[in-house]
Structure formats: C-alpha cells, structure tokens
C-alpha cells in the first residue's frame, strides 16, 4: 500500500489506536483458550518418532567403492605420456607411478579418432569413431588389456575417458541410426552449439535406442576388459536420468561388494551425485585459487567455495581438485603460468583440503610447456623437485585419515585469524587424526594470530619434522605465498596458556 501523509487529526487517532492495542494484547492472549493437541495427534507423533528412531537412514548417493577413500587420481594423456605414445610404453612406466604413490589411472579416450573434419594431423581423442575399438595410434585392444592387467597387479585402478555427448562425423551410427543425432535449424547434423567443436556431431538422448546402445558399450569395457570406471566427458550435457540408468547397470555388472565402479563427471553440479556420480570437477576451486594467485581476489574467494562445499554439496560428493589437466594445460597454460609463486601453496591445499587431488602427467617432472592437443608432443621427462614434493603429499594424504575423501574424511573447520583476506586457515579432525593448515595467499609476509577455533594443541610440523605447540592467540609468521601444515591427534592436549 503506498504511503501518503495523513491529516494531523487522523494521525493522532491512529497512534491512539495502536497504543490501546499494545496495552490490550497481553490481556487478550491470557484470555484466549490454551491450544491442546488432540490425543490422535499425540499418538501419531509418538508412533512416527518411534518408527524413525528404529529405521536406518538410507545411504546417500551412489555406493562409492571403498578403495576411493584415500586415492589420488593420475591422468594419462597416452599420446604424450611416452616418446612412443602407446599403451605398451605406458605399461613400462607403471613401477614409476607406483613409487609416486598414485592410485587411480585415468586414461584419456582410447578409441579410434574420426577422420572427417579432423582437427590437426592426428585429431582430438574426443572425436570418437567407434566405442568398441581401440585407437591404433596407441596399440591394439590386447595391448590395452595387458596394460589394465599389469596396472591391477600393481594395485592400481583404471578408468577410461568416455565421450557420451557426441561422436565423430564418420561414426557408423551416423548412417545406421541417423535419428540418434540432433539436428540444426536446417535439419543437418550439428556440432554441439556455441563451441568450436567442428570435428564432432551431437547425440540425442531422447532416443531409447541410443541409451541402450551406450549402456551396452559401457558394460563391455567393465565386463570384458576389466576397467574400474569412467570419467564422463561434459557430463552435464547428457540427461540426469540416463546417468542414473548407467549407474544401476554398472553396479549390476560389478556390485559394490565385488569392488564396484567409480564414476567421475567432467562437470560441477550437485544433482549428478544424487544417484550416479562419485566425483565431479571442482572447477570453481581452481578458479578461486587462480584468481587469488593472479591478485584478482583474496582468500574470501576460498571462503565462498568451501561454504558452498559444506552447505550446498552433500557430504558423500567428492570434488576433484587440481592445478592442471589436459584442458587447462593445452588451452589456458601450464600450472606455472596459472599460479606463479602461489603454485606450491595451491598444490598443498589441493591435497589437505576436502576433495580428491589430481596429478596430470608431467606435473611431477615440472613440465613447463603446453602440450599440443592434435599432434604428438611427448612430455620431456626429467628429475625435478616436484616429484618428491608430490610423493610426500600423496603419502601424507594416504596415511592421515582426516584427509580422506567424501564420507571417509573429516570436514574442514574454519579457524578465524586476524589477517582475513590474506591468510586462510582451517582444521580437519576425526577420532584418529588432526590437521591444522595455514596458507598465506598474498605476495607479502604475514604475521598472523588465530582465535576461536580448534587449532590449539601439540603437533608435528609436516614440512620441517619439528614438534610444535600451537597456543591460542600466539602469532605465526609466514613468508609470501607461504604455508604450514601441522599434523597431530585429537588426544593431544590443547594449550591455551
């Protein structure tokens, strides 16, 4: 109702009426009869409470395999991983990866690549020509089977990169089932709109036949070849109900009690975790840390990310944190370009914060070049301090149960400090382990004190190996882009003197 000035007399009458009401309201409330719920309501409420107390809560989300809990994922770009660019050559590198400590090996697409409208001399591995075959550039299916068997013998899990949203122009389905493809406004086959993906055409998941075909193809690689799951390319471009179908199908092939399957979505959406995916990309984590490193944001960007991570995302949803991958490296630049002097701090946060860390092949060798995408451009392997740094971070994450992923790890608890915007600090703690982590995400040294958090106690400084006591209000000095990680146990006495 719009406000208009009232005449003075009417204003006096209105004020008087309000005063009378304020005086009478307590008496009116006392005079009103007391509301008493009916006996039927009481009985129904008691019965519902008793039933709920004895009924187990349903497990949230998909049945994520237990082997995921302390895993670190390693992405293999087969074309660039070795000078030969083959499965056989990659197999020879398994002992080195075992020594590094990674657990899940993600192979970029292994299928034949389309020739029609191909980009570059060798084409994109994401332009799939046959879902049931192996790219001869990498070897034979027997070579792939040998790689999977050898990886399993070393204790690795192997997941394949799967491209469900589109195929190459010359995939047989285009001619056998043209109705399985989307069309443009002219009625022609079309690449995915708004992107420079001219070497592919988009599939139409409103077609039941396509859904059934894709599920048969996925089953083949789990059932016949023995892979342990998939990384699903642009998962958000495919309907959610299809992913729920896929999860049920693959769980039937390999039930959780028999090892289960692991599904990683190349997307960032909470709904994907309802029934289908175990892990999704933490693109917004990467973006937040990158903006901080470039001086375009402060640590409040991380507060926003982790606030959403705790309050919006379910606890069972694992987020994959990374400082590089094939997309970032080839199109946006290396991790050295993206993070500069903040790179070590970003790496450490990806391991001690919530989620599962990714290592992209070559990061452990300090690879400082953008790998070509449509041609051979092998990684220049070398001894580099990054390798030892990664190995130590992986060992820390494996051994410390508070740092495990999803439902197995501890949530991050914010530790307030007096350098808000510059310093980011938190504790992760469970019944067995405790970690207190501090990051100076600024280009200047910082002297910082912490308050009103669970940080006080006795620890070991993870980097230096020294015993440290953290006291309430005590100051700590960190160099520019510096960090400290302290490990301890919940039983360690907290000192507040």
GROMACS .gro file of C-alpha atoms in nm, residues 191-414:
model
  224
  191UNK     CA    1   2.829  -2.996  -3.363
  192UNK     CA    2   2.750  -2.904  -3.003
  193UNK     CA    3   2.621  -2.543  -3.029
  194UNK     CA    4   2.822  -2.242  -2.913
  195UNK     CA    5   3.156  -2.429  -2.904
  196UNK     CA    6   3.432  -2.468  -3.160
  197UNK     CA    7   3.379  -2.843  -3.180
  198UNK     CA    8   3.354  -2.871  -3.558
  199UNK     CA    9   3.502  -3.223  -3.562
  200UNK     CA   10   3.203  -3.383  -3.384
  201UNK     CA   11   2.823  -3.409  -3.409
  202UNK     CA   12   2.586  -3.422  -3.113
  203UNK     CA   13   2.383  -3.722  -2.997
  204UNK     CA   14   2.015  -3.710  -2.895
  205UNK     CA   15   1.940  -3.882  -2.564
  206UNK     CA   16   1.566  -3.863  -2.614
  207UNK     CA   17   1.616  -4.177  -2.828
  208UNK     CA   18   1.575  -4.500  -2.624
  209UNK     CA   19   1.786  -4.693  -2.873
  210UNK     CA   20   2.085  -4.464  -2.819
  211UNK     CA   21   2.058  -4.504  -2.443
  212UNK     CA   22   2.053  -4.881  -2.469
  213UNK     CA   23   2.346  -4.882  -2.712
  214UNK     CA   24   2.560  -4.661  -2.488
  215UNK     CA   25   2.489  -4.877  -2.184
  216UNK     CA   26   2.593  -5.191  -2.375
  217UNK     CA   27   2.916  -5.018  -2.477
  218UNK     CA   28   2.995  -4.913  -2.120
  219UNK     CA   29   2.924  -5.261  -1.992
  220UNK     CA   30   3.167  -5.408  -2.245
  221UNK     CA   31   3.470  -5.226  -2.107
  222UNK     CA   32   3.388  -5.315  -1.746
  223UNK     CA   33   3.271  -5.671  -1.805
  224UNK     CA   34   3.508  -5.781  -2.083
  225UNK     CA   35   3.817  -5.563  -2.042
  226UNK     CA   36   3.804  -5.516  -1.664
  227UNK     CA   37   3.827  -5.139  -1.625
  228UNK     CA   38   3.714  -4.992  -1.293
  229UNK     CA   39   3.506  -4.697  -1.404
  230UNK     CA   40   3.485  -4.393  -1.628
  231UNK     CA   41   3.549  -4.021  -1.650
  232UNK     CA   42   3.243  -3.888  -1.835
  233UNK     CA   43   3.321  -3.603  -2.071
  234UNK     CA   44   3.088  -3.297  -2.049
  235UNK     CA   45   2.857  -3.500  -1.825
  236UNK     CA   46   2.619  -3.207  -1.777
  237UNK     CA   47   2.524  -3.213  -2.147
  238UNK     CA   48   2.366  -3.558  -2.100
  239UNK     CA   49   2.033  -3.606  -1.913
  240UNK     CA   50   2.047  -3.692  -1.542
  241UNK     CA   51   1.809  -3.984  -1.571
  242UNK     CA   52   2.043  -4.150  -1.822
  243UNK     CA   53   2.328  -4.134  -1.570
  244UNK     CA   54   2.106  -4.297  -1.308
  245UNK     CA   55   2.037  -4.577  -1.558
  246UNK     CA   56   2.409  -4.617  -1.625
  247UNK     CA   57   2.492  -4.639  -1.257
  248UNK     CA   58   2.234  -4.912  -1.196
  249UNK     CA   59   2.358  -5.102  -1.499
  250UNK     CA   60   2.725  -5.090  -1.399
  251UNK     CA   61   2.651  -5.171  -1.034
  252UNK     CA   62   2.471  -5.482  -1.160
  253UNK     CA   63   2.778  -5.580  -1.364
  254UNK     CA   64   3.019  -5.523  -1.075
  255UNK     CA   65   2.837  -5.480  -0.743
  256UNK     CA   66   2.995  -5.269  -0.468
  257UNK     CA   67   3.072  -5.582  -0.265
  258UNK     CA   68   3.280  -5.706  -0.561
  259UNK     CA   69   3.482  -5.388  -0.592
  260UNK     CA   70   3.226  -5.166  -0.761
  261UNK     CA   71   3.277  -4.899  -1.025
  262UNK     CA   72   3.387  -4.537  -0.998
  263UNK     CA   73   3.227  -4.257  -1.198
  264UNK     CA   74   3.384  -3.913  -1.241
  265UNK     CA   75   3.181  -3.634  -1.401
  266UNK     CA   76   3.351  -3.364  -1.600
  267UNK     CA   77   3.100  -3.116  -1.464
  268UNK     CA   78   3.018  -2.927  -1.146
  269UNK     CA   79   2.663  -3.000  -1.034
  270UNK     CA   80   2.525  -3.133  -0.707
  271UNK     CA   81   2.245  -3.325  -0.880
  272UNK     CA   82   2.492  -3.553  -1.058
  273UNK     CA   83   2.577  -3.702  -0.717
  274UNK     CA   84   2.220  -3.799  -0.627
  275UNK     CA   85   2.219  -4.137  -0.798
  276UNK     CA   86   2.512  -4.162  -1.036
  277UNK     CA   87   2.849  -3.997  -0.981
  278UNK     CA   88   3.107  -4.044  -0.709
  279UNK     CA   89   3.319  -3.743  -0.802
  280UNK     CA   90   3.289  -3.426  -1.008
  281UNK     CA   91   3.523  -3.148  -1.111
  282UNK     CA   92   3.592  -2.863  -0.869
  283UNK     CA   93   3.625  -2.605  -1.146
  284UNK     CA   94   3.525  -2.328  -0.906
  285UNK     CA   95   3.806  -2.431  -0.666
  286UNK     CA   96   4.059  -2.393  -0.948
  287UNK     CA   97   3.910  -2.059  -1.049
  288UNK     CA   98   3.918  -1.925  -0.691
  289UNK     CA   99   4.282  -2.019  -0.629
  290UNK     CA  100   4.384  -1.896  -0.976
  291UNK     CA  101   4.223  -1.554  -0.917
  292UNK     CA  102   4.397  -1.527  -0.579
  293UNK     CA  103   4.733  -1.615  -0.736
  294UNK     CA  104   4.681  -1.351  -1.006
  295UNK     CA  105   4.595  -1.082  -0.748
  296UNK     CA  106   4.233  -1.062  -0.866
  297UNK     CA  107   4.078  -1.197  -0.543
  298UNK     CA  108   4.171  -1.264  -0.180
  299UNK     CA  109   4.104  -1.557   0.050
  300UNK     CA  110   3.737  -1.468   0.073
  301UNK     CA  111   3.706  -1.644  -0.264
  302UNK     CA  112   3.805  -1.965  -0.085
  303UNK     CA  113   3.558  -1.894   0.197
  304UNK     CA  114   3.285  -1.877  -0.067
  305UNK     CA  115   3.397  -2.203  -0.230
  306UNK     CA  116   3.421  -2.401   0.095
  307UNK     CA  117   3.099  -2.252   0.230
  308UNK     CA  118   2.918  -2.386  -0.076
  309UNK     CA  119   3.112  -2.712  -0.048
  310UNK     CA  120   2.984  -2.770   0.306
  311UNK     CA  121   2.635  -2.628   0.285
  312UNK     CA  122   2.529  -2.697  -0.073
  313UNK     CA  123   2.710  -3.016  -0.170
  314UNK     CA  124   2.625  -3.345   0.006
  315UNK     CA  125   2.897  -3.495   0.224
  316UNK     CA  126   2.933  -3.802   0.001
  317UNK     CA  127   3.004  -3.591  -0.310
  318UNK     CA  128   3.379  -3.594  -0.379
  319UNK     CA  129   3.519  -3.289  -0.559
  320UNK     CA  130   3.831  -3.329  -0.773
  321UNK     CA  131   4.081  -3.051  -0.703
  322UNK     CA  132   4.364  -2.981  -0.948
  323UNK     CA  133   4.625  -2.730  -1.057
  324UNK     CA  134   4.634  -2.869  -1.412
  325UNK     CA  135   4.466  -3.112  -1.650
  326UNK     CA  136   4.465  -3.168  -2.026
  327UNK     CA  137   4.226  -2.879  -2.091
  328UNK     CA  138   4.398  -2.627  -1.867
  329UNK     CA  139   4.747  -2.723  -1.986
  330UNK     CA  140   4.674  -2.715  -2.358
  331UNK     CA  141   4.437  -2.420  -2.382
  332UNK     CA  142   4.497  -2.194  -2.081
  333UNK     CA  143   4.859  -2.260  -1.987
  334UNK     CA  144   5.071  -2.465  -1.752
  335UNK     CA  145   5.029  -2.458  -1.377
  336UNK     CA  146   5.336  -2.232  -1.361
  337UNK     CA  147   5.156  -1.979  -1.580
  338UNK     CA  148   4.829  -2.015  -1.388
  339UNK     CA  149   4.961  -1.989  -1.031
  340UNK     CA  150   5.310  -1.841  -1.043
  341UNK     CA  151   5.469  -1.816  -0.696
  342UNK     CA  152   5.146  -1.944  -0.539
  343UNK     CA  153   5.179  -2.286  -0.706
  344UNK     CA  154   5.327  -2.479  -0.405
  345UNK     CA  155   5.054  -2.343  -0.176
  346UNK     CA  156   4.787  -2.432  -0.432
  347UNK     CA  157   4.926  -2.785  -0.462
  348UNK     CA  158   4.928  -2.834  -0.085
  349UNK     CA  159   4.574  -2.703  -0.047
  350UNK     CA  160   4.454  -2.946  -0.316
  351UNK     CA  161   4.586  -3.232  -0.100
  352UNK     CA  162   4.493  -3.123   0.253
  353UNK     CA  163   4.158  -2.959   0.176
  354UNK     CA  164   3.840  -3.155   0.110
  355UNK     CA  165   3.823  -3.349  -0.215
  356UNK     CA  166   4.048  -3.577  -0.418
  357UNK     CA  167   4.361  -3.434  -0.579
  358UNK     CA  168   4.453  -3.490  -0.944
  359UNK     CA  169   4.804  -3.513  -1.085
  360UNK     CA  170   4.823  -3.454  -1.460
  361UNK     CA  171   5.104  -3.646  -1.626
  362UNK     CA  172   5.421  -3.438  -1.638
  363UNK     CA  173   5.344  -3.225  -1.335
  364UNK     CA  174   5.577  -3.441  -1.127
  365UNK     CA  175   5.854  -3.365  -1.383
  366UNK     CA  176   5.793  -2.992  -1.363
  367UNK     CA  177   5.661  -2.987  -1.719
  368UNK     CA  178   5.657  -2.622  -1.820
  369UNK     CA  179   5.516  -2.640  -2.173
  370UNK     CA  180   5.166  -2.650  -2.314
  371UNK     CA  181   5.127  -2.994  -2.470
  372UNK     CA  182   4.991  -2.991  -2.824
  373UNK     CA  183   4.645  -3.143  -2.847
  374UNK     CA  184   4.607  -3.262  -3.208
  375UNK     CA  185   4.959  -3.394  -3.270
  376UNK     CA  186   5.243  -3.576  -3.099
  377UNK     CA  187   5.422  -3.365  -2.840
  378UNK     CA  188   5.577  -3.601  -2.582
  379UNK     CA  189   5.649  -3.488  -2.228
  380UNK     CA  190   6.016  -3.415  -2.163
  381UNK     CA  191   6.066  -3.632  -1.855
  382UNK     CA  192   6.333  -3.523  -1.609
  383UNK     CA  193   6.425  -3.541  -1.244
  384UNK     CA  194   6.259  -3.250  -1.071
  385UNK     CA  195   6.187  -3.147  -0.708
  386UNK     CA  196   5.815  -3.159  -0.790
  387UNK     CA  197   5.829  -3.537  -0.797
  388UNK     CA  198   5.947  -3.567  -0.437
  389UNK     CA  199   5.703  -3.297  -0.329
  390UNK     CA  200   5.410  -3.484  -0.486
  391UNK     CA  201   5.526  -3.816  -0.340
  392UNK     CA  202   5.533  -3.667   0.009
  393UNK     CA  203   5.192  -3.504  -0.030
  394UNK     CA  204   5.044  -3.831  -0.153
  395UNK     CA  205   5.195  -4.022   0.140
  396UNK     CA  206   5.054  -3.765   0.385
  397UNK     CA  207   4.706  -3.790   0.240
  398UNK     CA  208   4.714  -4.170   0.236
  399UNK     CA  209   4.830  -4.203   0.595
  400UNK     CA  210   4.617  -3.930   0.755
  401UNK     CA  211   4.255  -4.042   0.780
  402UNK     CA  212   4.129  -3.687   0.840
  403UNK     CA  213   4.240  -3.604   0.484
  404UNK     CA  214   4.046  -3.882   0.315
  405UNK     CA  215   3.776  -3.813   0.059
  406UNK     CA  216   3.399  -3.782   0.087
  407UNK     CA  217   3.226  -3.966   0.367
  408UNK     CA  218   3.556  -4.113   0.490
  409UNK     CA  219   3.735  -3.788   0.564
  410UNK     CA  220   3.684  -3.502   0.810
  411UNK     CA  221   3.514  -3.178   0.719
  412UNK     CA  222   3.715  -2.857   0.723
  413UNK     CA  223   3.655  -2.629   1.022
  414UNK     CA  224   3.735  -2.262   0.965
   0.00000   0.00000   0.00000
